[in-house]
Short mmCIF file of C-alpha atoms in Angstrom, two decimals:
data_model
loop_
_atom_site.label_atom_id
_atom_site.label_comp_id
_atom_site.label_asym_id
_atom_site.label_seq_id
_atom_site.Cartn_x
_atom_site.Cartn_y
_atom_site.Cartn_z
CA UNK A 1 19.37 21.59 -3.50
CA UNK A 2 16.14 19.95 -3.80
CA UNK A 3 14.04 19.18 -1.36
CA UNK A 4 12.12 16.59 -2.88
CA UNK A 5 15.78 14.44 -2.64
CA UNK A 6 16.60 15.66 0.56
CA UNK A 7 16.66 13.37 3.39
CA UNK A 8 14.10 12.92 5.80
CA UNK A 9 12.63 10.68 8.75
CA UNK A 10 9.25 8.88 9.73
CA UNK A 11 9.55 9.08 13.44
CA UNK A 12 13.50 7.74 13.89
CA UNK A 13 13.03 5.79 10.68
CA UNK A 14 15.77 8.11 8.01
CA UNK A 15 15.00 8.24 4.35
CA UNK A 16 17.16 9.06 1.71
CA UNK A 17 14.33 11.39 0.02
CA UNK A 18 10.64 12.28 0.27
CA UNK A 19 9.20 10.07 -2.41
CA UNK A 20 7.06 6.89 -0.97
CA UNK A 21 5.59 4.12 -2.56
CA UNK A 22 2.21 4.22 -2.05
CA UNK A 23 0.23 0.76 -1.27
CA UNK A 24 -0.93 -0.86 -3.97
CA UNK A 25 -3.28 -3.86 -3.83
CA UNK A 26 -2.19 -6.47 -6.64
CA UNK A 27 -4.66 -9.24 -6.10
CA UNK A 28 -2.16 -11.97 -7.01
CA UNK A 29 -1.91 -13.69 -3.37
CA UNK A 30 -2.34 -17.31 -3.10
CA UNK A 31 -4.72 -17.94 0.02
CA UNK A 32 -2.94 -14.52 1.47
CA UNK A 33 0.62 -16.01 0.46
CA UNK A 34 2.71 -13.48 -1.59
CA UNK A 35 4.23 -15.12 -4.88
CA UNK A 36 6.54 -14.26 -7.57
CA UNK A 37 4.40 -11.91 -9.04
CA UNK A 38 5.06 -9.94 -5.83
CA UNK A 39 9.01 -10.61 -5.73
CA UNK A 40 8.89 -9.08 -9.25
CA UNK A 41 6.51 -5.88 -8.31
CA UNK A 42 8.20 -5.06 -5.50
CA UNK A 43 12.01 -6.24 -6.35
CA UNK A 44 10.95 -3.96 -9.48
CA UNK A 45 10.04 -0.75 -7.35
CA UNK A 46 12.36 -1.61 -5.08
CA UNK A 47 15.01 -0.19 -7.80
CA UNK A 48 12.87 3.10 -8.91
CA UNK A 49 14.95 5.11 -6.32
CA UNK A 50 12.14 6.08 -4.11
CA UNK A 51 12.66 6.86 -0.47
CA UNK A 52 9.91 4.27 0.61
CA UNK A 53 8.50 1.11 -0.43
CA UNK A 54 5.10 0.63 1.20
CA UNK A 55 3.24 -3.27 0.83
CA UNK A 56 0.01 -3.29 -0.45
CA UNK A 57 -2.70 -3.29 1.92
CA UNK A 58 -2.16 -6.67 3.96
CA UNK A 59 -5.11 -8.78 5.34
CA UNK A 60 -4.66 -8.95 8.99
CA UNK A 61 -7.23 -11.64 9.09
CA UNK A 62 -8.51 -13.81 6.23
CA UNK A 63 -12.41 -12.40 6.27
CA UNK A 64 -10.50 -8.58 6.12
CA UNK A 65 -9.40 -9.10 2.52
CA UNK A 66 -10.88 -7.36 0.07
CA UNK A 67 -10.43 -10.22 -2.47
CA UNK A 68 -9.77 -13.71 -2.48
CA UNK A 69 -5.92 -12.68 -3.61
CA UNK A 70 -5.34 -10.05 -1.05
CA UNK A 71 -2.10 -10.23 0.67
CA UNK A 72 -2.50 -11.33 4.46
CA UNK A 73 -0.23 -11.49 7.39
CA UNK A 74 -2.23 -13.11 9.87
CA UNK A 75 -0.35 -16.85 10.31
CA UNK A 76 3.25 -19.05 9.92
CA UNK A 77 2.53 -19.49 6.26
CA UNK A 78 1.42 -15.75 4.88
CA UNK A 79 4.23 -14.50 7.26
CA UNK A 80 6.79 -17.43 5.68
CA UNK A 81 5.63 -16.26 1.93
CA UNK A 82 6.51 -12.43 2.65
CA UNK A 83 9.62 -13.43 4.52
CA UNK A 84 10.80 -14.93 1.14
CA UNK A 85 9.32 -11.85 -0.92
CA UNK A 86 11.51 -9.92 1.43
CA UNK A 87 14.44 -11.80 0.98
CA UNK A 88 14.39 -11.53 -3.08
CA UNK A 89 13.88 -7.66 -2.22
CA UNK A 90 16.76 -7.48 -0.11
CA UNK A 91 19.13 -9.29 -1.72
CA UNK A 92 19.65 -6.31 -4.42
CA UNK A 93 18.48 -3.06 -2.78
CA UNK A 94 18.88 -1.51 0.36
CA UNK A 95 15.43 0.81 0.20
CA UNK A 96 13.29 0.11 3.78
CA UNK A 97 10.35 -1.84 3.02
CA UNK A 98 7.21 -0.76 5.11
CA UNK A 99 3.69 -2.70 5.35
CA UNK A 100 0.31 -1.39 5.40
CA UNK A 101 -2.31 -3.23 7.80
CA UNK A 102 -5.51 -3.37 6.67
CA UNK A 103 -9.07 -5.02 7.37
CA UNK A 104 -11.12 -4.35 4.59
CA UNK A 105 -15.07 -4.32 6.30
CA UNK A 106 -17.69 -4.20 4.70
CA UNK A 107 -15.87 -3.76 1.20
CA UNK A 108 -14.33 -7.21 1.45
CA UNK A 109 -15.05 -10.48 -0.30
CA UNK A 110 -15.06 -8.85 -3.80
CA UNK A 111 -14.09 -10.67 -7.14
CA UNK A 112 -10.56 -8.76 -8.11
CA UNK A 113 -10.81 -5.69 -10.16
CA UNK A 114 -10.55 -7.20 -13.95
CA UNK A 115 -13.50 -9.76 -13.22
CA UNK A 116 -15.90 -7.07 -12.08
CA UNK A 117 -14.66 -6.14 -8.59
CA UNK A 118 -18.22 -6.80 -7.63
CA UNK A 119 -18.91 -7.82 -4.01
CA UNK A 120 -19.18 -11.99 -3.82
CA UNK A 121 -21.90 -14.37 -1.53
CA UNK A 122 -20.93 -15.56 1.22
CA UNK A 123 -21.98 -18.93 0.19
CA UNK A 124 -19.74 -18.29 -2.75
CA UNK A 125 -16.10 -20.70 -3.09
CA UNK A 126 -14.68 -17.50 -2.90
CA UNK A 127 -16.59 -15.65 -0.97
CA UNK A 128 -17.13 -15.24 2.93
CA UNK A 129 -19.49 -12.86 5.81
CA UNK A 130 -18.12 -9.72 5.96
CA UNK A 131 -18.14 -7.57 9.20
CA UNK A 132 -18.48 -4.27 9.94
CA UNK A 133 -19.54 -1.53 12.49
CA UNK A 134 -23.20 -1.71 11.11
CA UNK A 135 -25.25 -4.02 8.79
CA UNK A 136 -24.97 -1.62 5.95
CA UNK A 137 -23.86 -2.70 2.64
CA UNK A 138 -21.65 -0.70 0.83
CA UNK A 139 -23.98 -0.56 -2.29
CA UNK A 140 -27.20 -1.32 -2.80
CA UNK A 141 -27.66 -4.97 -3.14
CA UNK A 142 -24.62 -6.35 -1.89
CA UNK A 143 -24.51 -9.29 0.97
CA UNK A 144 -25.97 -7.42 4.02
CA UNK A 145 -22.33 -7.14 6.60
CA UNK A 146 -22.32 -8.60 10.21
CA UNK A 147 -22.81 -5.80 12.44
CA UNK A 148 -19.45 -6.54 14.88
CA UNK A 149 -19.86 -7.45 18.67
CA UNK A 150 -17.62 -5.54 21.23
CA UNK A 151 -16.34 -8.82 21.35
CA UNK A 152 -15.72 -9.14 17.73
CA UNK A 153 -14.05 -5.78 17.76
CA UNK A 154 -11.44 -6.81 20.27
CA UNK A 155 -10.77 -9.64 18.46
CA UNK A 156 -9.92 -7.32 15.44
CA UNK A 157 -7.76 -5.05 17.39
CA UNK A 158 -5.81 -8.19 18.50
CA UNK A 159 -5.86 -9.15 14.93
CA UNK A 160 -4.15 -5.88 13.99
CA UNK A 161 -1.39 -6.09 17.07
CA UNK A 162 -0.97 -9.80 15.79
CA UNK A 163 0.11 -9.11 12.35
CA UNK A 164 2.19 -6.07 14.02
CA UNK A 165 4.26 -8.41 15.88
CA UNK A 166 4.87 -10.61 12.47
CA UNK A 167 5.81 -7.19 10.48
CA UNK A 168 8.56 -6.18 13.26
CA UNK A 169 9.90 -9.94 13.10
CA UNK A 170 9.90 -9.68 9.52
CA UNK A 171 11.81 -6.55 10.05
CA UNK A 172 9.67 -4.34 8.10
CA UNK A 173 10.68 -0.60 8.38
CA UNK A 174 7.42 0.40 9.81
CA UNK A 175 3.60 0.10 9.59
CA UNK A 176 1.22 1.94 8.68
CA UNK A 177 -2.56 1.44 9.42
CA UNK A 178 -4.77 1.58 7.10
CA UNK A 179 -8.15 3.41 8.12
CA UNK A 180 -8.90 4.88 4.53
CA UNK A 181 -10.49 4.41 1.57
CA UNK A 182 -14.05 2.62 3.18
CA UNK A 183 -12.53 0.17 4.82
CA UNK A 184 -12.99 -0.87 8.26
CA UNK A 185 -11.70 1.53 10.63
CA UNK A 186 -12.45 4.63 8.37
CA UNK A 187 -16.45 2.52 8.52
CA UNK A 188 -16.03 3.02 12.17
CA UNK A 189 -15.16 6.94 11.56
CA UNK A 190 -18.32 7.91 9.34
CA UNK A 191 -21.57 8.42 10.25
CA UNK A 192 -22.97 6.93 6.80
CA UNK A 193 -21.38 3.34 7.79
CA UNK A 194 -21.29 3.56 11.23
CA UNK A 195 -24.88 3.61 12.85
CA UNK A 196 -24.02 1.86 16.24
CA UNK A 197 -25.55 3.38 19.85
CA UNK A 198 -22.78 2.04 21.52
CA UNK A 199 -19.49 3.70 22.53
CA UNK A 200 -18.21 2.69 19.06
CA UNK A 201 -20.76 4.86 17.65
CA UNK A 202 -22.58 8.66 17.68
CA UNK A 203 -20.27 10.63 18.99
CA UNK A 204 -16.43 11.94 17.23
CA UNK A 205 -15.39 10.33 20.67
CA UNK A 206 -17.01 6.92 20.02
CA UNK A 207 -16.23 6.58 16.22
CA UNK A 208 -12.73 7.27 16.51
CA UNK A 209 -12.39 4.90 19.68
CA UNK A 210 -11.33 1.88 17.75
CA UNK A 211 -8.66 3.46 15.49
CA UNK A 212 -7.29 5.17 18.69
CA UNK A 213 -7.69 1.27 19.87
CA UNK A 214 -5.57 -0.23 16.90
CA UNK A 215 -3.19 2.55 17.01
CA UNK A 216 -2.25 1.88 21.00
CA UNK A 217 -2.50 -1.80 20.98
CA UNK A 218 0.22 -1.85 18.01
CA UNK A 219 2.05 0.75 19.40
CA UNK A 220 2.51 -1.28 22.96
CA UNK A 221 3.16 -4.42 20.72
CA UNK A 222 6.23 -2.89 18.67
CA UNK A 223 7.34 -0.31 21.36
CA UNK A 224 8.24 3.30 21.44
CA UNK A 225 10.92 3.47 18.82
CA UNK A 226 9.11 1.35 16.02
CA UNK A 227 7.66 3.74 13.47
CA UNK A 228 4.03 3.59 13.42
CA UNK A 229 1.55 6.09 10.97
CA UNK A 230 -1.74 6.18 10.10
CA UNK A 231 -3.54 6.35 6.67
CA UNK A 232 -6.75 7.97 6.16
CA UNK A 233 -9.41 9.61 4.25
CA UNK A 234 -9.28 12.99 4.87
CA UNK A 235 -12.92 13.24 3.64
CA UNK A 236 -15.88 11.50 2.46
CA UNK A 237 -16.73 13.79 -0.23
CA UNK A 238 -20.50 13.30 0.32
CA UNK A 239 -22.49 15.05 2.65
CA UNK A 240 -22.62 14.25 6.04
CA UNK A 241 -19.82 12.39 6.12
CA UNK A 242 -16.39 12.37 7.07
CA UNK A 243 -15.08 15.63 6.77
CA UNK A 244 -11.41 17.57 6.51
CA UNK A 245 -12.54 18.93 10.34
CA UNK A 246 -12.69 15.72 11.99
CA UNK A 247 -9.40 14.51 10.33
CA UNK A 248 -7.73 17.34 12.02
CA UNK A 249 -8.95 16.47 15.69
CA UNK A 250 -8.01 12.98 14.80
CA UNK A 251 -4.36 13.81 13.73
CA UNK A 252 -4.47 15.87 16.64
CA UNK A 253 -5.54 12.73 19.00
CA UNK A 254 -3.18 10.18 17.17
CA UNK A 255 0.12 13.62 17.67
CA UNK A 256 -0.91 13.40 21.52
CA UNK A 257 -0.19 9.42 20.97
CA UNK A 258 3.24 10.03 19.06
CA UNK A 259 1.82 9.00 15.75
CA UNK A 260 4.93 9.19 13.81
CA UNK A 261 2.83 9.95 10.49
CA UNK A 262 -0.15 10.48 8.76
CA UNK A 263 -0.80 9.59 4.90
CA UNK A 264 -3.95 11.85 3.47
CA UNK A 265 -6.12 10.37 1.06
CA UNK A 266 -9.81 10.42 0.78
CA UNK A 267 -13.16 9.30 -0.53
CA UNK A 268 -14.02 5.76 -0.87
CA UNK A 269 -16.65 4.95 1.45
CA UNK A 270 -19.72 6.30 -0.33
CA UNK A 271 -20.71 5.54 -3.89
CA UNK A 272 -22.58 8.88 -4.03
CA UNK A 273 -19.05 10.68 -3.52
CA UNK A 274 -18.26 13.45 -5.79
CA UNK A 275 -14.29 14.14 -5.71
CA UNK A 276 -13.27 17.32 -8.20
CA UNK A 277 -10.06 14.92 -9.38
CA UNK A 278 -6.82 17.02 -10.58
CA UNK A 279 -3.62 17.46 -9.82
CA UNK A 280 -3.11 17.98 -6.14
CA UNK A 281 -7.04 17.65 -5.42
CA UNK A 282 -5.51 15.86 -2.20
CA UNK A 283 -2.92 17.98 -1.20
CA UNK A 284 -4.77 20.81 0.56
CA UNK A 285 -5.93 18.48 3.00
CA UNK A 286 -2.85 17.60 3.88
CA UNK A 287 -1.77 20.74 3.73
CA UNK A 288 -4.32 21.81 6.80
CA UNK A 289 -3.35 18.66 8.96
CA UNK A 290 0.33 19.69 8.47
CA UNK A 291 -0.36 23.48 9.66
CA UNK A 292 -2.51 22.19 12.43
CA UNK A 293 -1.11 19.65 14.03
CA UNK A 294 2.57 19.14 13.41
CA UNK A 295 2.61 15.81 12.30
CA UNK A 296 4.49 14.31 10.00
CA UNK A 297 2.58 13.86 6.79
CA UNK A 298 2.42 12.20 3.52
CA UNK A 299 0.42 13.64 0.32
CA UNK A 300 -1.13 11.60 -2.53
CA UNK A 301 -2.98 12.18 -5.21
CA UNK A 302 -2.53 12.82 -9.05
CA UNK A 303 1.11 13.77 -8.12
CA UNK A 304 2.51 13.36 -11.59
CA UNK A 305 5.44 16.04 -12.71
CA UNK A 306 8.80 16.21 -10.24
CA UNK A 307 8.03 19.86 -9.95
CA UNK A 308 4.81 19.62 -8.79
CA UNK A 309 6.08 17.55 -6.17
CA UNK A 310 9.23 19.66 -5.82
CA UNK A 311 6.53 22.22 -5.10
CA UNK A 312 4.84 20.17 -2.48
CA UNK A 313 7.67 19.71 -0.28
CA UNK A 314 9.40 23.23 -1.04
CA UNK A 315 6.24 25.13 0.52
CA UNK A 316 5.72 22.81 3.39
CA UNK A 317 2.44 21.63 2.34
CA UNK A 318 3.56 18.32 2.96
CA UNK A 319 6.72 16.43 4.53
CA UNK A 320 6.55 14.27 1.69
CA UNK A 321 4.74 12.41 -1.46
CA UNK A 322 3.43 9.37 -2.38
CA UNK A 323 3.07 7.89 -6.01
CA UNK A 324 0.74 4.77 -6.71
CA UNK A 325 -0.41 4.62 -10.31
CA UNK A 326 2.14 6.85 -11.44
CA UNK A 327 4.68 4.93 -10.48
CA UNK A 328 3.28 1.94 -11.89
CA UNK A 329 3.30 3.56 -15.42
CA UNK A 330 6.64 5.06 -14.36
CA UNK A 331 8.46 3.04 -11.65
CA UNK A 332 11.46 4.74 -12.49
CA UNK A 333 9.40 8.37 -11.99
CA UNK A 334 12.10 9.12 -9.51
CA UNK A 335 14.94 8.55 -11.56
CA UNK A 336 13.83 11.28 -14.30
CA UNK A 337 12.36 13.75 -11.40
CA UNK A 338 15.89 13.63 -9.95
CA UNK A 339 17.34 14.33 -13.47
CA UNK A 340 14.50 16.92 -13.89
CA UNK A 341 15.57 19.19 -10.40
CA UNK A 342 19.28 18.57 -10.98
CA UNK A 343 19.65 15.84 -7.70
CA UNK A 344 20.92 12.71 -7.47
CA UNK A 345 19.23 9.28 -6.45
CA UNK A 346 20.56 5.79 -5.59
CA UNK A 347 20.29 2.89 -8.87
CA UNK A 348 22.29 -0.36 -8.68
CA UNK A 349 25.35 -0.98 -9.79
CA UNK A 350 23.92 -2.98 -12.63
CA UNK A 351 22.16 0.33 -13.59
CA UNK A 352 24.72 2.71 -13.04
CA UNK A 353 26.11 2.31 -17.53
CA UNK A 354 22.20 3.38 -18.34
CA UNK A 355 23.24 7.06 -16.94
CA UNK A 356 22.48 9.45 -19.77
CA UNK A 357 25.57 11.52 -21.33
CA UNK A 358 24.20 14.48 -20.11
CA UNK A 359 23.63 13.41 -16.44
CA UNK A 360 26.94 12.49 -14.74
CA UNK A 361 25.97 13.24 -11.31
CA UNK A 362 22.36 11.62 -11.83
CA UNK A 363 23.19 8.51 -10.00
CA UNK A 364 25.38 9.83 -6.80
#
C-alpha cells in the first residue's frame, strides 16, 4: 500500500492522503473580496484528489496584504465573499478546505507579480505604510516600513485571532499561520529584519515572542480541538540569519503549545539569499524538525514525481507533502501519482468515465 495515499490527521483533523495544497497567492481579490476567479482556482483543485486544500495567504488586515488583490479576512464583506467561494467549493467536493493567515510586513503594498511586483508609495492609489518590527526596507530603495509600537503589535495579534474567529465560522478545516517567506512574523524571527531592543527583539526569546503570541491568542480563540499549524522558513539562507537551529527550538516551543503542525519552507526574507534549488532542497529541514521534535510536519519544495514523494513519506522524513506550482501545471498531479504507485484517490462522479482502460481501481 502506499503511503503517500494512506490516511492521515492534522491534530484530530483526518485526511484521506498526505498530499496538501500548498497556499498560493493569486492576486485577483477585489478590495480583499474573493471572486470567481477564486471559485474557479479552488473549485478546480478542489477536484485534483489531494488530501488538503490550503487558501492562499489571507490578509488579516488590509495594510498586511502584499498586493492590492490579496485575499483578506479581516471584515463582514471579505468574510461574505469567501463564504460564497466556499459554497461553490462545497457544493461538488467534499475535500476540507484550510486557510492560511498572513500579514505580509514589510513586503506588503507591492504591484502584483506580472506588473513588476515592485514595492508601491504609500502615497500611491494603491499603495499604503507598511509596518514592521524595524524600519528596514526589504530592498534597497523601497518606502522605509513603520517600525511597530507594542501597541501596534497587539493590535496585530488581535488582528490574527480576529480573522481566526471568521475562518472557524466559515468552517474552514483549520488554519495555518503564516510566519514564512519574509513576512511579518518570520521579520520578527530574524536578526536581519528585526533590530528592536525591546522584548520583541535580541534575544531567540524575544524574536519568537510574537509568533508564540499569535499562535496562543488563536489557539484560545478557536479552542483545543480546532487544528491549528504553523508555516515557516526553516532558514534564511544568508548569513546570520535565520537558521535550521532556531527552527528546531521553535517547533519545539510551538510542540510544548500543541501545535498540531508545522509546514517547512524557507528563504524569502533577504535578497542576498543563496538557496541550492533541486528536488527536495527543502526536505532535509523538515526532515530534522520531524526527528527532533515530533511534530507533525509538512514538506515543500520542488516535489515533482509521485515517487519522490512516495519516498518522502515512506522514510519518515516527513508526515506529508505539499505541491504549489506543480500542481498548478498539474492540478490533477495526484490523480496520475495514484495511478503511478498503484492506489486509489477520490474524483467526482462526473469524472469517474475519464478512468483509463488500464486503471480500474484508479478511482476507488
Amino acid at each position: 500500500m502506499s503511503t503517500l495515499f494512506s490516511p492521515f490527521s492534522l491534530g484530530k483533523l483526518a485526511l484521506d492522503n498526505r498530499i496538501i495544497i500548498a497556499p498560493m497567492c493569486q492576486y485577483s481579490a477585489d478590495n480583499g473580496k474573493t471572486t470567481h476567479w477564486h471559485d474557479m482556482h479552488l473549485g478546480n483543485l478542489a477536484q485534483s484528489g489531494a488530501g488538503l486544500l490550503i487558501i492562499e495567504a489571507t490578509a488579516v488586515a488590509p495594510e498586511g496584504r502584499i498586493t492590492y488583490g490579496d485575499v483578506g479576512l479581516w471584515d463582514d464583506e471579505t468574510e461574505a465573499a469567501l463564504a460564497q467561494t466556499l459554497t461553490a467549493i462545497r457544493s461538488h467536493s467534499d475535500m476540507p478546505v484550510a486557510i492560511q493567515l498572513a500579514h505580509a510586513g514589510r513586503k506588503a503594498s507591492c504591484e502584483k507579480p506580472w506588473d513588476g511586483g515592485g514595492a508601491i508609495d504609500p502615497d500611491h492609489a494603491n499603495g499604503w505604510q507598511v509596518v514592521a518590527p524595524s524600519a528596514v526596507p526589504f530592498r534597497e530603495g523601497d518606502p522605509i516600513p513603520e517600525s511597530l509600537s507594542k501597541a501596534g503589535i497587539a493590535e496585530i495579534v488581535q488582528a490574527f485571532v480576529e480573522s481566526a474567529k471568521r475562518a472557524v465560522r466559515l468552517g474552514l478545516a483549520a488554519i495555518e499561520i503564516h510566519s514564512a517567506h519574509g513576512y511579518l512574523l518570520h521579520e520578527f524571527l530574524s536578526l536581519h529584519a528585526n533590530k528592536r531592543d525591546d522584548e520583541y527583539g535580541g534575544s531567540f526569546e524575544n524574536r519568537t515572542r510574537i509568533v508564540f503570541e499569535v499562535y496562543d491568542a488563536i489557539r484560545d480563540a478557536v479552542g483545543a480541538d480546532y487544528p491549528v499549524g504553523v508555516r515557516i522558513s526553516a532558514s534564511d539562507w544568508v548569513a546570520d540569519g535565520w537558521d535550521i537551529d532556531q527552527s528546531v527550538a521553535l517547533a519545539k516551543g510551538l510542540k510544548a503549545r500543541n501545535c498540531d503542525f508545522i509546514h517547512v519552507s524557507s528563504g524569502g526574507l533577504h535578497i542576498d539569499q543563496k538557496i541550492p534549488v533541486g528536488p527536495n532542497y527543502q526536505v532535509p529541514f523538515a526532515a530534522r524538525i520531524k526527528a527532533e521534535t515530533g511534530m507533525t510536519t509538512i514538506a515543500v519544495g520542488l516535489i515533482t514525481e509521485a515517487e519522490q514523494a512516495e519516498a518522502i513519506t515512506f522514510t519518515g522524513q516527513a508526515d506529508a507533502i505539499a505541491l504549489a506550482r506543480g500542481i498548478l501545471y498539474d492540478p490533477r498531479w495526484p490523480w496520475h501519482a495514484a495511478a503511478a504507485l498503484g492506489a486509489e484517490v477520490k474524483a467526482a462522479p462526473q469524472y469517474l468515465r475519464c478512468q483509463p482502460r488500464t486503471l480500474k481501481k484508479l478511482f476507488g
